[in-house]
Protein backbone atom coordinates (compact mmCIF):
# COMPACT_ATOMS: atom_id res chain seq x y z
CA UNK A 1 0.00 0.00 0.00
CA UNK A 2 1.11 3.51 -0.84
CA UNK A 3 -0.28 6.54 1.03
CA UNK A 4 0.62 10.21 0.65
CA UNK A 5 0.00 13.19 2.92
CA UNK A 6 -0.49 16.65 1.47
CA UNK A 7 -1.36 20.15 2.60
CA UNK A 8 -0.19 23.74 2.93
CA UNK A 9 3.05 24.48 4.82
CA UNK A 10 2.38 24.16 8.56
CA UNK A 11 -0.76 22.00 8.23
CA UNK A 12 0.72 19.27 10.48
CA UNK A 13 1.68 16.67 7.84
CA UNK A 14 4.91 15.74 9.51
CA UNK A 15 3.24 15.09 12.89
CA UNK A 16 0.52 13.00 11.24
CA UNK A 17 3.06 11.04 9.22
CA UNK A 18 4.83 10.14 12.45
CA UNK A 19 1.55 9.07 14.12
CA UNK A 20 0.55 7.04 11.05
CA UNK A 21 3.95 5.36 10.91
CA UNK A 22 3.65 4.32 14.58
CA UNK A 23 0.06 3.16 14.00
CA UNK A 24 0.95 0.90 11.09
CA UNK A 25 4.08 -0.46 12.82
CA UNK A 26 1.88 -1.37 15.83
CA UNK A 27 -0.36 -3.23 13.38
CA UNK A 28 2.57 -5.26 12.12
CA UNK A 29 3.35 -3.48 8.86
CA UNK A 30 6.84 -2.98 7.52
CA UNK A 31 6.66 0.79 6.97
CA UNK A 32 8.80 3.06 4.84
CA UNK A 33 8.22 6.70 5.79
CA UNK A 34 9.69 9.00 3.17
CA UNK A 35 9.26 12.52 1.79
CA UNK A 36 9.51 14.84 -1.18
CA UNK A 37 11.56 16.65 -2.06
CA UNK A 38 14.54 14.68 -0.80
CA UNK A 39 13.50 11.02 -0.48
CA UNK A 40 16.38 9.64 -2.56
CA UNK A 41 20.13 10.23 -2.65
CA UNK A 42 19.83 12.51 -5.67
CA UNK A 43 16.78 14.07 -4.03
CA UNK A 44 18.80 15.02 -0.99
CA UNK A 45 20.88 17.36 -3.17
CA UNK A 46 17.84 18.58 -5.11
CA UNK A 47 16.04 19.43 -1.85
CA UNK A 48 18.91 21.67 -0.78
CA UNK A 49 18.75 23.52 -4.09
CA UNK A 50 14.95 23.75 -4.16
CA UNK A 51 14.50 25.07 -0.62
CA UNK A 52 17.49 27.42 -0.46
CA UNK A 53 15.97 30.84 0.38
CA UNK A 54 18.87 32.45 -1.50
CA UNK A 55 17.91 30.67 -4.76
CA UNK A 56 15.60 33.45 -5.87
CA UNK A 57 16.58 33.16 -9.55
CA UNK A 58 15.22 29.65 -10.24
CA UNK A 59 12.55 30.10 -12.89
CA UNK A 60 9.10 28.50 -12.34
CA UNK A 61 9.75 26.03 -15.20
CA UNK A 62 13.18 25.04 -13.90
CA UNK A 63 11.65 24.59 -10.44
CA UNK A 64 8.93 22.37 -11.92
CA UNK A 65 11.44 20.10 -13.63
CA UNK A 66 13.62 19.86 -10.50
CA UNK A 67 10.61 18.63 -8.49
CA UNK A 68 9.80 16.18 -11.30
CA UNK A 69 13.40 14.92 -11.35
CA UNK A 70 13.30 14.46 -7.58
CA UNK A 71 10.07 12.46 -7.91
CA UNK A 72 11.16 10.32 -10.86
CA UNK A 73 14.26 9.24 -8.95
CA UNK A 74 12.33 8.74 -5.70
CA UNK A 75 9.70 6.52 -7.35
CA UNK A 76 12.18 4.42 -9.32
CA UNK A 77 14.92 4.05 -6.72
CA UNK A 78 13.00 4.07 -3.43
CA UNK A 79 9.20 3.73 -3.62
CA UNK A 80 8.79 1.00 -6.27
CA UNK A 81 11.44 -1.26 -4.71
CA UNK A 82 9.84 -0.82 -1.26
CA UNK A 83 6.37 -1.69 -2.59
CA UNK A 84 7.81 -4.67 -4.46
CA UNK A 85 9.32 -5.87 -1.16
CA UNK A 86 5.85 -5.77 0.42
CA UNK A 87 6.44 -2.63 2.47
CA UNK A 88 3.84 0.01 3.21
CA UNK A 89 5.02 3.38 1.89
CA UNK A 90 3.97 6.62 3.60
CA UNK A 91 5.07 9.72 1.74
CA UNK A 92 5.17 13.30 3.06
CA UNK A 93 4.11 15.14 -0.15
CA UNK A 94 3.93 13.62 -3.64
CA UNK A 95 2.80 14.61 -7.13
CA UNK A 96 -0.21 16.64 -5.95
CA UNK A 97 2.24 19.10 -4.33
CA UNK A 98 3.59 19.86 -7.80
CA UNK A 99 0.13 20.21 -9.34
CA UNK A 100 -0.88 22.57 -6.55
CA UNK A 101 2.30 24.59 -5.79
CA UNK A 102 3.68 24.88 -9.33
CA UNK A 103 0.22 24.82 -10.95
CA UNK A 104 -2.25 26.72 -8.77
CA UNK A 105 0.49 28.55 -6.83
CA UNK A 106 2.84 29.63 -9.63
CA UNK A 107 0.14 29.88 -12.26
CA UNK A 108 1.05 27.03 -14.63
CA UNK A 109 -1.64 24.81 -16.17
CA UNK A 110 -2.57 22.14 -13.56
CA UNK A 111 -3.71 19.59 -16.17
CA UNK A 112 -0.43 19.92 -18.07
CA UNK A 113 1.46 19.43 -14.80
CA UNK A 114 -0.65 16.36 -14.05
CA UNK A 115 0.52 14.85 -17.35
CA UNK A 116 4.17 15.62 -16.57
CA UNK A 117 3.75 14.10 -13.08
CA UNK A 118 2.18 11.01 -14.61
CA UNK A 119 5.29 10.64 -16.76
CA UNK A 120 7.64 11.25 -13.80
CA UNK A 121 5.93 8.65 -11.59
CA UNK A 122 5.73 6.20 -14.49
CA UNK A 123 2.04 5.66 -13.75
CA UNK A 124 2.45 4.95 -10.03
CA UNK A 125 -0.01 6.96 -7.89
CA UNK A 126 -0.73 6.50 -4.18
CA UNK A 127 -3.70 4.29 -3.23
CA UNK A 128 -4.91 7.29 -1.29
CA UNK A 129 -3.71 10.87 -0.81
CA UNK A 130 -4.87 12.61 2.34
CA UNK A 131 -5.07 16.39 2.17
CA UNK A 132 -4.79 18.08 5.56
CA UNK A 133 -6.97 21.13 5.09
CA UNK A 134 -6.17 24.21 7.13
CA UNK A 135 -6.53 27.95 6.65
CA UNK A 136 -3.15 29.20 5.40
CA UNK A 137 -2.93 32.02 7.97
CA UNK A 138 -3.29 29.47 10.79
CA UNK A 139 -0.92 27.00 9.12
CA UNK A 140 1.80 29.60 8.53
CA UNK A 141 1.53 30.81 12.13
CA UNK A 142 2.02 27.19 13.24
CA UNK A 143 5.06 26.81 10.96
CA UNK A 144 6.50 30.00 12.41
CA UNK A 145 5.81 28.97 16.01
CA UNK A 146 7.69 25.67 15.64
CA UNK A 147 10.90 27.47 14.66
CA UNK A 148 13.36 28.41 17.40
CA UNK A 149 13.20 32.13 18.23
CA UNK A 150 16.76 32.59 16.94
CA UNK A 151 15.70 31.52 13.44
CA UNK A 152 12.99 34.07 12.87
CA UNK A 153 13.33 34.08 9.07
CA UNK A 154 11.17 31.73 6.97
CA UNK A 155 12.64 28.24 6.58
CA UNK A 156 12.39 27.77 2.85
CA UNK A 157 11.44 29.63 -0.30
CA UNK A 158 7.80 28.66 0.00
CA UNK A 159 7.25 29.80 3.55
CA UNK A 160 8.48 33.21 2.39
CA UNK A 161 5.76 33.38 -0.31
CA UNK A 162 2.80 35.71 0.21
CA UNK A 163 -0.36 34.68 2.01
CA UNK A 164 -2.14 34.97 -1.36
CA UNK A 165 0.16 32.25 -2.75
CA UNK A 166 -0.74 29.90 0.11
CA UNK A 167 -4.44 30.70 -0.29
CA UNK A 168 -4.14 29.60 -3.96
CA UNK A 169 -2.34 26.45 -2.81
CA UNK A 170 -5.09 25.61 -0.32
CA UNK A 171 -7.83 26.26 -2.89
CA UNK A 172 -5.86 24.17 -5.38
CA UNK A 173 -5.83 21.18 -3.03
CA UNK A 174 -9.56 21.49 -2.45
CA UNK A 175 -10.33 21.78 -6.17
CA UNK A 176 -8.06 18.85 -7.03
CA UNK A 177 -9.57 16.66 -4.29
CA UNK A 178 -13.09 17.51 -5.47
CA UNK A 179 -12.13 16.36 -8.99
CA UNK A 180 -10.40 13.19 -7.78
CA UNK A 181 -12.58 11.75 -5.00
CA UNK A 182 -11.40 8.22 -5.74
CA UNK A 183 -7.74 8.82 -5.02
CA UNK A 184 -7.93 11.80 -2.62
CA UNK A 185 -9.60 12.62 0.69
CA UNK A 186 -9.74 15.95 2.53
CA UNK A 187 -9.38 15.97 6.33
CA UNK A 188 -10.01 19.03 8.51
CA UNK A 189 -6.65 19.74 10.15
CA UNK A 190 -7.78 22.48 12.55
CA UNK A 191 -8.20 20.19 15.58
CA UNK A 192 -5.64 18.70 17.95
CA UNK A 193 -3.06 16.28 16.51
CA UNK A 194 -4.97 13.39 18.15
CA UNK A 195 -8.32 14.50 16.73
CA UNK A 196 -6.87 14.90 13.23
CA UNK A 197 -5.21 11.49 13.50
CA UNK A 198 -8.52 9.85 14.56
CA UNK A 199 -10.19 11.36 11.49
CA UNK A 200 -7.43 10.06 9.21
CA UNK A 201 -7.77 6.54 10.62
CA UNK A 202 -11.55 6.72 10.15
CA UNK A 203 -11.09 7.76 6.51
CA UNK A 204 -8.64 4.89 5.95
CA UNK A 205 -11.07 2.41 7.56
CA UNK A 206 -13.96 3.68 5.44
CA UNK A 207 -11.87 2.97 2.36
CA UNK A 208 -10.73 -0.43 3.59
CA UNK A 209 -7.11 0.75 3.95
CA UNK A 210 -6.64 0.39 7.73
P1 LIG B 1 8.21 20.19 2.96
O1 LIG B 1 9.56 19.72 3.32
O2 LIG B 1 7.09 19.22 3.05
O3 LIG B 1 7.92 21.46 3.86
P2 LIG B 1 6.83 21.60 5.00
O4 LIG B 1 7.16 20.53 6.00
O5 LIG B 1 7.05 23.00 5.49
O6 LIG B 1 5.51 21.40 4.34
O7 LIG B 1 8.17 20.77 1.49
C1 LIG B 1 9.02 21.74 1.11
C2 LIG B 1 8.39 22.77 0.20
O8 LIG B 1 8.42 22.34 -1.16
C3 LIG B 1 6.94 23.07 0.54
O9 LIG B 1 6.85 24.46 0.78
C4 LIG B 1 6.20 22.74 -0.72
C5 LIG B 1 7.22 22.70 -1.80
N1 LIG B 1 6.94 21.72 -2.87
C6 LIG B 1 6.58 22.16 -4.14
O10 LIG B 1 6.45 23.37 -4.37
N2 LIG B 1 6.38 21.23 -5.14
C7 LIG B 1 6.53 19.90 -4.93
O11 LIG B 1 6.34 19.10 -5.87
C8 LIG B 1 6.89 19.45 -3.60
C9 LIG B 1 7.08 17.99 -3.34
C10 LIG B 1 7.10 20.39 -2.61
XYZ file of N, CA, C and O in Angstrom, residues 29-196:
672
model
N 2.878 -3.777 10.218
C 3.350 -3.477 8.858
C 4.831 -3.125 8.867
O 5.343 -2.567 9.829
N 5.476 -3.418 7.760
C 6.842 -2.977 7.522
C 6.716 -1.638 6.790
O 6.345 -1.599 5.612
N 6.971 -0.545 7.503
C 6.656 0.789 6.965
C 7.901 1.515 6.469
O 8.926 1.544 7.149
N 7.784 2.121 5.292
C 8.805 3.060 4.845
C 8.174 4.451 4.866
O 7.237 4.717 4.112
N 8.679 5.324 5.758
C 8.217 6.705 5.786
C 9.236 7.527 5.010
O 10.426 7.507 5.306
N 8.757 8.248 4.011
C 9.686 9.000 3.168
C 9.062 10.354 2.818
O 7.959 10.663 3.276
N 9.784 11.176 2.057
C 9.263 12.520 1.787
C 9.773 13.072 0.463
O 10.778 12.598 -0.081
N 9.075 14.091 0.003
C 9.514 14.837 -1.181
C 9.474 16.327 -0.860
O 8.552 16.767 -0.182
N 10.380 17.133 -1.354
C 11.559 16.650 -2.061
C 12.566 16.036 -1.088
O 12.539 16.348 0.092
N 13.419 15.151 -1.603
C 14.536 14.676 -0.805
C 14.507 13.226 -0.378
O 15.315 12.828 0.457
N 13.620 12.414 -0.941
C 13.502 11.024 -0.481
C 14.543 10.055 -1.041
O 14.602 8.908 -0.612
N 15.343 10.522 -1.994
C 16.379 9.644 -2.565
C 17.738 10.322 -2.380
O 17.810 11.459 -1.922
N 18.796 9.644 -2.790
C 20.132 10.233 -2.649
C 20.275 11.473 -3.536
O 20.718 12.528 -3.090
N 19.829 11.339 -4.776
C 19.832 12.510 -5.666
C 18.903 13.592 -5.093
O 19.221 14.789 -5.108
N 17.764 13.139 -4.574
C 16.776 14.074 -4.031
C 17.304 14.893 -2.871
O 16.907 16.049 -2.680
N 18.198 14.314 -2.110
C 18.796 15.018 -0.985
C 19.476 16.307 -1.485
O 19.323 17.378 -0.897
N 20.211 16.182 -2.591
C 20.876 17.365 -3.167
C 19.853 18.316 -3.793
O 19.972 19.536 -3.672
N 18.851 17.732 -4.464
C 17.842 18.585 -5.109
C 17.063 19.382 -4.057
O 16.717 20.540 -4.266
N 16.792 18.739 -2.903
C 16.041 19.432 -1.849
C 16.792 20.688 -1.382
O 16.198 21.744 -1.188
N 18.107 20.534 -1.231
C 18.906 21.669 -0.777
C 18.796 22.825 -1.778
O 18.626 23.975 -1.400
N 18.845 22.481 -3.054
C 18.749 23.517 -4.089
C 17.345 24.138 -4.087
O 17.184 25.357 -4.102
N 16.337 23.283 -4.025
C 14.955 23.754 -4.155
C 14.506 24.632 -2.994
O 13.689 25.534 -3.180
N 15.000 24.334 -1.790
C 14.497 25.071 -0.623
C 15.434 26.168 -0.141
O 15.154 26.836 0.845
N 16.534 26.378 -0.859
C 17.489 27.415 -0.462
C 16.838 28.803 -0.619
O 16.521 29.209 -1.739
N 16.638 29.523 0.485
C 15.974 30.835 0.380
C 16.753 31.805 -0.503
O 16.183 32.756 -1.030
N 18.065 31.549 -0.675
C 18.874 32.454 -1.503
C 18.691 32.183 -2.997
O 19.079 32.988 -3.830
N 18.061 31.040 -3.340
C 17.915 30.669 -4.757
C 16.695 31.367 -5.368
O 15.729 30.737 -5.786
N 16.764 32.685 -5.408
C 15.602 33.453 -5.871
C 15.524 33.516 -7.393
O 14.555 34.008 -7.949
N 16.568 33.019 -8.086
C 16.582 33.158 -9.548
C 16.154 31.883 -10.272
O 16.229 31.825 -11.504
N 15.710 30.856 -9.548
C 15.220 29.651 -10.237
C 13.897 30.009 -10.912
O 12.990 30.520 -10.255
N 13.788 29.746 -12.197
C 12.547 30.101 -12.889
C 11.471 29.070 -12.539
O 11.781 27.926 -12.179
N 10.179 29.444 -12.667
C 9.102 28.500 -12.338
C 9.226 27.189 -13.124
O 8.989 26.111 -12.577
N 9.637 27.257 -14.403
C 9.750 26.029 -15.203
C 10.901 25.156 -14.723
O 10.777 23.934 -14.623
N 12.028 25.807 -14.405
C 13.180 25.044 -13.900
C 12.804 24.384 -12.577
O 13.128 23.218 -12.334
N 12.107 25.123 -11.730
C 11.652 24.588 -10.440
C 10.758 23.363 -10.656
O 10.940 22.318 -10.015
N 9.823 23.492 -11.610
C 8.926 22.370 -11.917
C 9.715 21.116 -12.277
O 9.471 20.028 -11.743
N 10.709 21.284 -13.161
C 11.445 20.096 -13.631
C 12.368 19.534 -12.540
O 12.628 18.330 -12.535
N 12.817 20.379 -11.625
C 13.622 19.858 -10.503
C 12.744 18.998 -9.581
O 13.164 17.931 -9.135
N 11.518 19.450 -9.308
C 10.612 18.628 -8.491
C 10.289 17.312 -9.206
O 10.189 16.260 -8.580
N 10.123 17.396 -10.537
C 9.800 16.176 -11.296
C 10.988 15.211 -11.300
O 10.806 13.991 -11.197
N 12.197 15.773 -11.385
C 13.397 14.923 -11.352
C 13.514 14.242 -9.989
O 13.795 13.042 -9.897
N 13.266 15.015 -8.939
C 13.300 14.458 -7.579
C 12.316 13.292 -7.481
O 12.637 12.218 -6.957
N 11.119 13.498 -8.024
C 10.068 12.458 -7.909
C 10.375 11.239 -8.765
O 10.164 10.098 -8.334
N 10.863 11.459 -9.976
C 11.160 10.322 -10.862
C 12.185 9.406 -10.190
O 12.040 8.174 -10.192
N 13.209 10.018 -9.610
C 14.256 9.236 -8.946
C 13.702 8.540 -7.695
O 13.989 7.365 -7.440
N 12.902 9.273 -6.939
C 12.328 8.744 -5.697
C 11.444 7.515 -5.989
O 11.538 6.498 -5.309
N 10.607 7.638 -7.010
C 9.704 6.525 -7.352
C 10.516 5.311 -7.806
O 10.317 4.195 -7.321
N 11.453 5.552 -8.738
C 12.177 4.420 -9.323
C 13.150 3.776 -8.338
O 13.260 2.543 -8.292
N 13.841 4.602 -7.550
C 14.921 4.054 -6.719
C 14.481 3.693 -5.300
O 15.142 2.901 -4.641
N 13.383 4.280 -4.837
C 13.001 4.070 -3.433
C 11.590 3.478 -3.290
O 11.398 2.438 -2.654
N 10.601 4.135 -3.886
C 9.205 3.735 -3.622
C 8.851 2.405 -4.282
O 8.327 1.493 -3.628
N 9.139 2.274 -5.595
C 8.789 1.005 -6.266
C 9.476 -0.208 -5.632
O 8.813 -1.211 -5.360
N 10.788 -0.115 -5.356
C 11.439 -1.262 -4.709
C 10.813 -1.590 -3.350
O 10.675 -2.764 -3.003
N 10.440 -0.567 -2.586
C 9.836 -0.819 -1.264
C 8.488 -1.522 -1.427
O 8.189 -2.494 -0.711
N 7.687 -1.060 -2.369
C 6.372 -1.694 -2.595
C 6.559 -3.129 -3.071
O 5.842 -4.045 -2.641
N 7.552 -3.315 -3.939
C 7.811 -4.666 -4.462
C 8.244 -5.610 -3.348
O 7.997 -6.814 -3.409
N 8.878 -5.051 -2.303
C 9.323 -5.869 -1.163
C 8.204 -6.050 -0.137
O 8.442 -6.566 0.956
N 6.998 -5.573 -0.469
C 5.851 -5.773 0.424
C 5.743 -4.744 1.534
O 4.986 -4.920 2.477
N 6.499 -3.637 1.408
C 6.442 -2.632 2.470
C 5.295 -1.653 2.226
O 4.839 -1.467 1.099
N 4.858 -1.032 3.314
C 3.840 0.011 3.212
C 4.590 1.337 3.110
O 5.444 1.634 3.948
N 4.293 2.113 2.086
C 5.015 3.375 1.887
C 4.134 4.557 2.283
O 3.016 4.704 1.782
N 4.665 5.388 3.194
C 3.974 6.616 3.600
C 4.834 7.781 3.131
O 6.001 7.876 3.515
N 4.268 8.654 2.320
C 5.070 9.724 1.736
C 4.554 11.109 2.133
O 3.371 11.413 1.965
N 5.463 11.923 2.687
C 5.174 13.299 3.058
C 5.329 14.136 1.784
O 6.452 14.402 1.366
N 4.217 14.469 1.151
C 4.108 15.144 -0.152
C 4.425 14.183 -1.299
O 5.308 13.330 -1.211
N 3.677 14.382 -2.413
C 3.933 13.621 -3.636
C 3.486 14.491 -4.817
O 3.558 15.719 -4.726
N 3.039 13.869 -5.887
C 2.795 14.613 -7.132
C 1.766 15.744 -6.976
O 1.869 16.771 -7.659
N 0.799 15.577 -6.082
C -0.208 16.638 -5.947
C 0.410 17.943 -5.454
O -0.118 19.021 -5.748
N 1.540 17.861 -4.731
C 2.237 19.096 -4.334
C 2.662 19.879 -5.571
O 2.593 21.108 -5.593
N 3.135 19.170 -6.583
C 3.593 19.857 -7.801
C 2.404 20.465 -8.552
O 2.473 21.601 -9.027
N 1.317 19.690 -8.643
C 0.132 20.210 -9.342
C -0.365 21.475 -8.637
O -0.736 22.459 -9.265
N -0.307 21.458 -7.310
C -0.878 22.566 -6.548
C 0.098 23.748 -6.403
O -0.266 24.887 -6.674
N 1.354 23.480 -5.996
C 2.295 24.594 -5.785
C 2.754 25.205 -7.115
O 2.755 26.412 -7.280
N 3.182 24.341 -8.059
C 3.676 24.882 -9.327
C 2.502 25.259 -10.243
O 2.613 26.182 -11.032
N 1.388 24.528 -10.122
C 0.217 24.824 -10.947
C -0.588 25.980 -10.366
O -0.458 27.124 -10.801
N -1.388 25.676 -9.356
C -2.250 26.721 -8.774
C -1.425 27.854 -8.149
O -1.798 29.018 -8.230
N -0.309 27.527 -7.507
C 0.491 28.553 -6.826
C 1.229 29.449 -7.798
O 1.097 30.669 -7.773
N 2.000 28.833 -8.714
C 2.841 29.626 -9.629
C 2.118 30.032 -10.912
O 2.676 30.763 -11.726
N 0.940 29.448 -11.117
C 0.141 29.879 -12.263
C 0.378 29.087 -13.535
O 0.071 29.555 -14.626
N 0.927 27.874 -13.434
C 1.047 27.027 -14.632
C -0.197 26.139 -14.739
O -0.923 25.964 -13.769
N -0.411 25.572 -15.917
C -1.643 24.815 -16.172
C -1.649 23.494 -15.384
O -0.840 22.597 -15.662
N -2.565 23.344 -14.398
C -2.568 22.138 -13.558
C -2.730 20.839 -14.365
O -2.115 19.820 -14.009
N -3.511 20.864 -15.454
C -3.712 19.594 -16.170
C -2.447 19.198 -16.939
O -2.123 18.008 -17.063
N -1.715 20.204 -17.415
C -0.434 19.918 -18.070
C 0.564 19.350 -17.050
O 1.309 18.404 -17.339
N 0.544 19.914 -15.840
C 1.456 19.425 -14.798
C 1.075 18.014 -14.383
O 1.947 17.170 -14.133
N -0.233 17.733 -14.361
C -0.651 16.360 -14.045
C -0.010 15.383 -15.039
O 0.515 14.336 -14.657
N -0.045 15.739 -16.324
C 0.522 14.851 -17.351
C 2.026 14.641 -17.129
O 2.534 13.530 -17.260
N 2.723 15.729 -16.814
C 4.173 15.616 -16.565
C 4.442 14.758 -15.319
O 5.369 13.952 -15.300
N 3.594 14.916 -14.293
C 3.749 14.100 -13.080
C 3.511 12.628 -13.414
O 4.234 11.750 -12.923
N 2.508 12.390 -14.249
C 2.177 11.005 -14.613
C 3.374 10.337 -15.289
O 3.682 9.169 -15.049
N 4.071 11.131 -16.110
C 5.290 10.641 -16.762
C 6.381 10.392 -15.715
O 7.027 9.337 -15.706
N 6.559 11.355 -14.813
C 7.635 11.248 -13.802
C 7.434 10.048 -12.891
O 8.406 9.393 -12.501
N 6.177 9.753 -12.529
C 5.933 8.646 -11.595
C 5.754 7.329 -12.341
O 5.511 6.298 -11.716
N 5.861 7.393 -13.674
C 5.732 6.196 -14.494
C 4.435 5.453 -14.145
O 4.419 4.224 -14.004
N 3.367 6.241 -13.977
C 2.039 5.661 -13.753
C 1.743 5.222 -12.323
O 0.650 4.724 -12.057
N 2.685 5.394 -11.415
C 2.452 4.950 -10.028
C 1.892 6.098 -9.179
O 2.586 7.076 -8.903
N 0.633 5.956 -8.763
C -0.006 6.958 -7.891
C -0.346 6.292 -6.565
O -0.584 5.079 -6.516
N -0.377 7.081 -5.481
C -0.735 6.497 -4.178
C -2.145 5.882 -4.201
O -3.011 6.328 -4.956
N -2.355 4.860 -3.367
C -3.700 4.291 -3.233
C -4.648 5.342 -2.678
O -5.819 5.385 -3.046
N -4.113 6.174 -1.789
C -4.911 7.295 -1.286
C -3.980 8.447 -0.905
O -2.902 8.230 -0.338
N -4.422 9.661 -1.222
C -3.705 10.870 -0.814
C -4.605 11.635 0.142
O -5.741 11.952 -0.201
N -4.093 11.891 1.339
C -4.875 12.606 2.344
C -4.420 14.054 2.361
O -3.237 14.342 2.557
N -5.368 14.958 2.154
C -5.065 16.386 2.166
C -5.472 16.944 3.521
O -6.642 16.877 3.903
N -4.498 17.457 4.272
C -4.792 18.084 5.559
C -5.172 19.530 5.270
O -4.329 20.335 4.845
N -6.439 19.829 5.485
C -6.966 21.128 5.092
C -6.962 22.105 6.262
O -7.553 21.828 7.305
N -6.264 23.212 6.057
C -6.166 24.215 7.126
C -6.028 25.586 6.491
O -5.368 25.748 5.460
N -6.651 26.579 7.135
C -6.535 27.946 6.649
C -5.061 28.358 6.624
O -4.365 28.194 7.635
N -4.573 28.887 5.507
C -3.147 29.196 5.395
C -2.628 30.124 6.486
O -1.504 29.948 6.959
N -3.431 31.104 6.932
C -2.933 32.022 7.970
C -2.627 31.247 9.250
O -1.605 31.488 9.901
N -3.492 30.287 9.585
C -3.293 29.470 10.789
C -2.088 28.557 10.591
O -1.231 28.418 11.468
N -2.007 27.948 9.412
C -0.923 27.003 9.122
C 0.436 27.701 9.157
O 1.394 27.188 9.740
N 0.516 28.886 8.564
C 1.800 29.596 8.531
C 2.206 30.049 9.929
O 3.389 30.025 10.271
N 1.225 30.427 10.748
C 1.531 30.810 12.130
C 2.085 29.609 12.882
O 3.032 29.727 13.653
N 1.515 28.416 12.613
C 2.021 27.190 13.239
C 3.461 26.934 12.809
O 4.324 26.614 13.620
N 3.715 27.077 11.498
C 5.060 26.814 10.964
C 6.065 27.763 11.605
O 7.196 27.384 11.910
N 5.610 29.001 11.813
C 6.499 30.000 12.411
C 6.757 29.676 13.885
O 7.886 29.785 14.354
N 5.709 29.231 14.566
C 5.807 28.967 16.008
C 6.744 27.808 16.308
O 7.360 27.758 17.357
N 6.863 26.846 15.349
C 7.689 25.675 15.636
C 9.176 25.946 15.427
O 10.017 25.137 15.765
N 9.481 27.140 14.861
C 10.899 27.474 14.656
C 11.485 28.072 15.918
O 10.828 28.849 16.598
N 12.741 27.772 16.233
C 13.355 28.408 17.396
C 13.392 29.921 17.198
O 13.530 30.395 16.067
N 13.284 30.670 18.318
C 13.201 32.130 18.232
C 14.383 32.722 17.473
O 14.251 33.719 16.766
N 15.553 32.072 17.592
C 16.761 32.591 16.942
C 16.623 32.587 15.419
O 17.177 33.425 14.729
N 15.860 31.619 14.902
C 15.705 31.517 13.445
C 14.366 32.121 13.038
O 13.427 31.427 12.694
N 14.278 33.429 13.125
C 12.988 34.071 12.870
C 12.612 34.082 11.385
O 11.453 34.149 11.030
N 13.624 33.989 10.509
C 13.333 34.077 9.075
C 12.649 32.805 8.584
O 12.843 31.740 9.163
N 11.838 32.915 7.509
C 11.170 31.727 6.968
C 12.178 30.645 6.611
O 13.291 30.940 6.177
N 11.741 29.371 6.765
C 12.641 28.237 6.576
C 13.048 28.006 5.129
O 14.174 27.686 4.826
N 12.091 28.082 4.238
C 12.388 27.772 2.845
C 11.767 28.822 1.946
O 11.133 29.764 2.410
N 11.933 28.623 0.625
C 11.442 29.633 -0.299
C 9.927 29.737 -0.268
O 9.359 30.767 -0.573
N 9.253 28.629 0.080
C 7.797 28.655 0.003
C 7.152 29.317 1.201
O 6.123 29.965 1.084
N 7.795 29.144 2.371
C 7.245 29.802 3.546
C 7.334 31.322 3.381
O 6.548 32.057 3.969
N 8.303 31.770 2.584
C 8.479 33.208 2.387
C 7.487 33.773 1.369
O 7.388 34.979 1.187
N 6.741 32.902 0.679
C 5.759 33.375 -0.308
C 4.626 34.126 0.402
O 4.391 33.935 1.604
N 3.886 34.913 -0.366
C 2.800 35.708 0.209
C 1.663 34.824 0.704
O 1.535 33.661 0.302
N 0.831 35.407 1.544
C -0.356 34.682 2.012
C -1.240 34.327 0.816
O -1.814 33.244 0.753
N -1.306 35.228 -0.170
C -2.135 34.973 -1.359
C -1.687 33.700 -2.077
O -2.506 32.921 -2.563
N -0.373 33.468 -2.120
C 0.162 32.253 -2.748
C -0.378 31.024 -2.008
O -0.870 30.076 -2.616
N -0.304 31.061 -0.677
C -0.740 29.904 0.109
C -2.257 29.713 0.046
O -2.748 28.592 0.132
N -2.975 30.818 -0.126
C -4.436 30.702 -0.294
C -4.724 29.987 -1.623
O -5.575 29.102 -1.694
N -3.956 30.303 -2.671
C -4.136 29.602 -3.965
C -3.787 28.123 -3.821
O -4.453 27.256 -4.388
N -2.745 27.841 -3.030
C -2.337 26.449 -2.810
C -3.467 25.685 -2.106
O -3.855 24.592 -2.518
N -4.011 26.290 -1.061
C -5.089 25.610 -0.321
C -6.305 25.370 -1.230
O -6.873 24.276 -1.243
N -6.684 26.407 -1.981
C -7.832 26.258 -2.885
C -7.525 25.211 -3.954
O -8.394 24.466 -4.384
N -6.270 25.170 -4.384
C -5.861 24.169 -5.377
C -6.063 22.760 -4.859
O -6.602 21.901 -5.554
N -5.634 22.515 -3.626
C -5.830 21.184 -3.031
C -7.309 20.822 -2.990
O -7.699 19.696 -3.292
N -8.131 21.793 -2.588
C -9.559 21.488 -2.448
C -10.191 21.210 -3.808
O -11.007 20.289 -3.951
N -9.785 21.989 -4.822
C -10.329 21.779 -6.168
C -9.891 20.420 -6.712
O -10.699 19.646 -7.254
N -8.611 20.109 -6.522
C -8.063 18.853 -7.028
C -8.749 17.652 -6.357
O -9.107 16.668 -7.014
N -8.935 17.756 -5.037
C -9.571 16.658 -4.294
C -11.021 16.484 -4.734
O -11.520 15.349 -4.826
N -11.689 17.603 -5.033
C -13.089 17.514 -5.472
C -13.183 16.820 -6.832
O -14.153 16.113 -7.119
N -12.136 16.994 -7.656
C -12.133 16.362 -8.990
C -11.652 14.917 -8.951
O -11.790 14.190 -9.933
N -11.023 14.524 -7.848
C -10.404 13.189 -7.777
C -10.794 12.468 -6.485
O -9.936 12.088 -5.693
N -12.102 12.312 -6.275
C -12.576 11.750 -4.998
C -12.122 10.317 -4.780
O -12.029 9.857 -3.649
N -11.842 9.618 -5.862
C -11.400 8.220 -5.738
C -10.037 8.112 -5.068
O -9.815 7.268 -4.223
N -9.119 8.965 -5.498
C -7.738 8.822 -5.024
C -7.342 9.852 -3.978
O -6.223 9.808 -3.475
N -8.268 10.774 -3.620
C -7.929 11.799 -2.623
C -9.026 11.954 -1.572
O -10.200 11.743 -1.873
N -8.624 12.343 -0.360
C -9.599 12.620 0.693
C -9.138 13.843 1.470
O -7.946 13.992 1.757
N -10.080 14.731 1.788
C -9.744 15.947 2.533
C -10.100 15.743 4.003
O -11.182 15.271 4.328
N -9.158 16.092 4.883
C -9.382 15.972 6.328
C -9.182 17.351 6.961
O -8.190 18.028 6.679
N -10.113 17.753 7.804
C -10.007 19.029 8.509
C -8.843 18.944 9.505
O -8.853 18.104 10.407
N -7.861 19.828 9.332
C -6.648 19.742 10.154
C -6.611 20.808 11.248
O -5.559 21.104 11.805
N -7.784 21.386 11.583
C -7.778 22.483 12.554
C -7.817 21.988 14.003
O -7.572 22.758 14.923
N -8.102 20.711 14.206
C -8.195 20.191 15.580
C -6.839 19.821 16.159
O -5.789 20.120 15.591
N -6.878 19.147 17.312
C -5.638 18.700 17.954
C -5.005 17.603 17.108
O -5.702 16.952 16.313
N -3.705 17.357 17.270
C -3.060 16.280 16.505
C -3.795 14.950 16.678
O -3.979 14.209 15.705
N -4.274 14.665 17.889
C -4.967 13.390 18.154
C -6.289 13.340 17.394
O -6.644 12.311 16.822
N -7.024 14.466 17.412
C -8.324 14.500 16.733
C -8.133 14.326 15.224
O -8.888 13.589 14.563
N -7.121 15.004 14.679
C -6.866 14.899 13.235
C -6.476 13.460 12.892
O -6.966 12.879 11.912
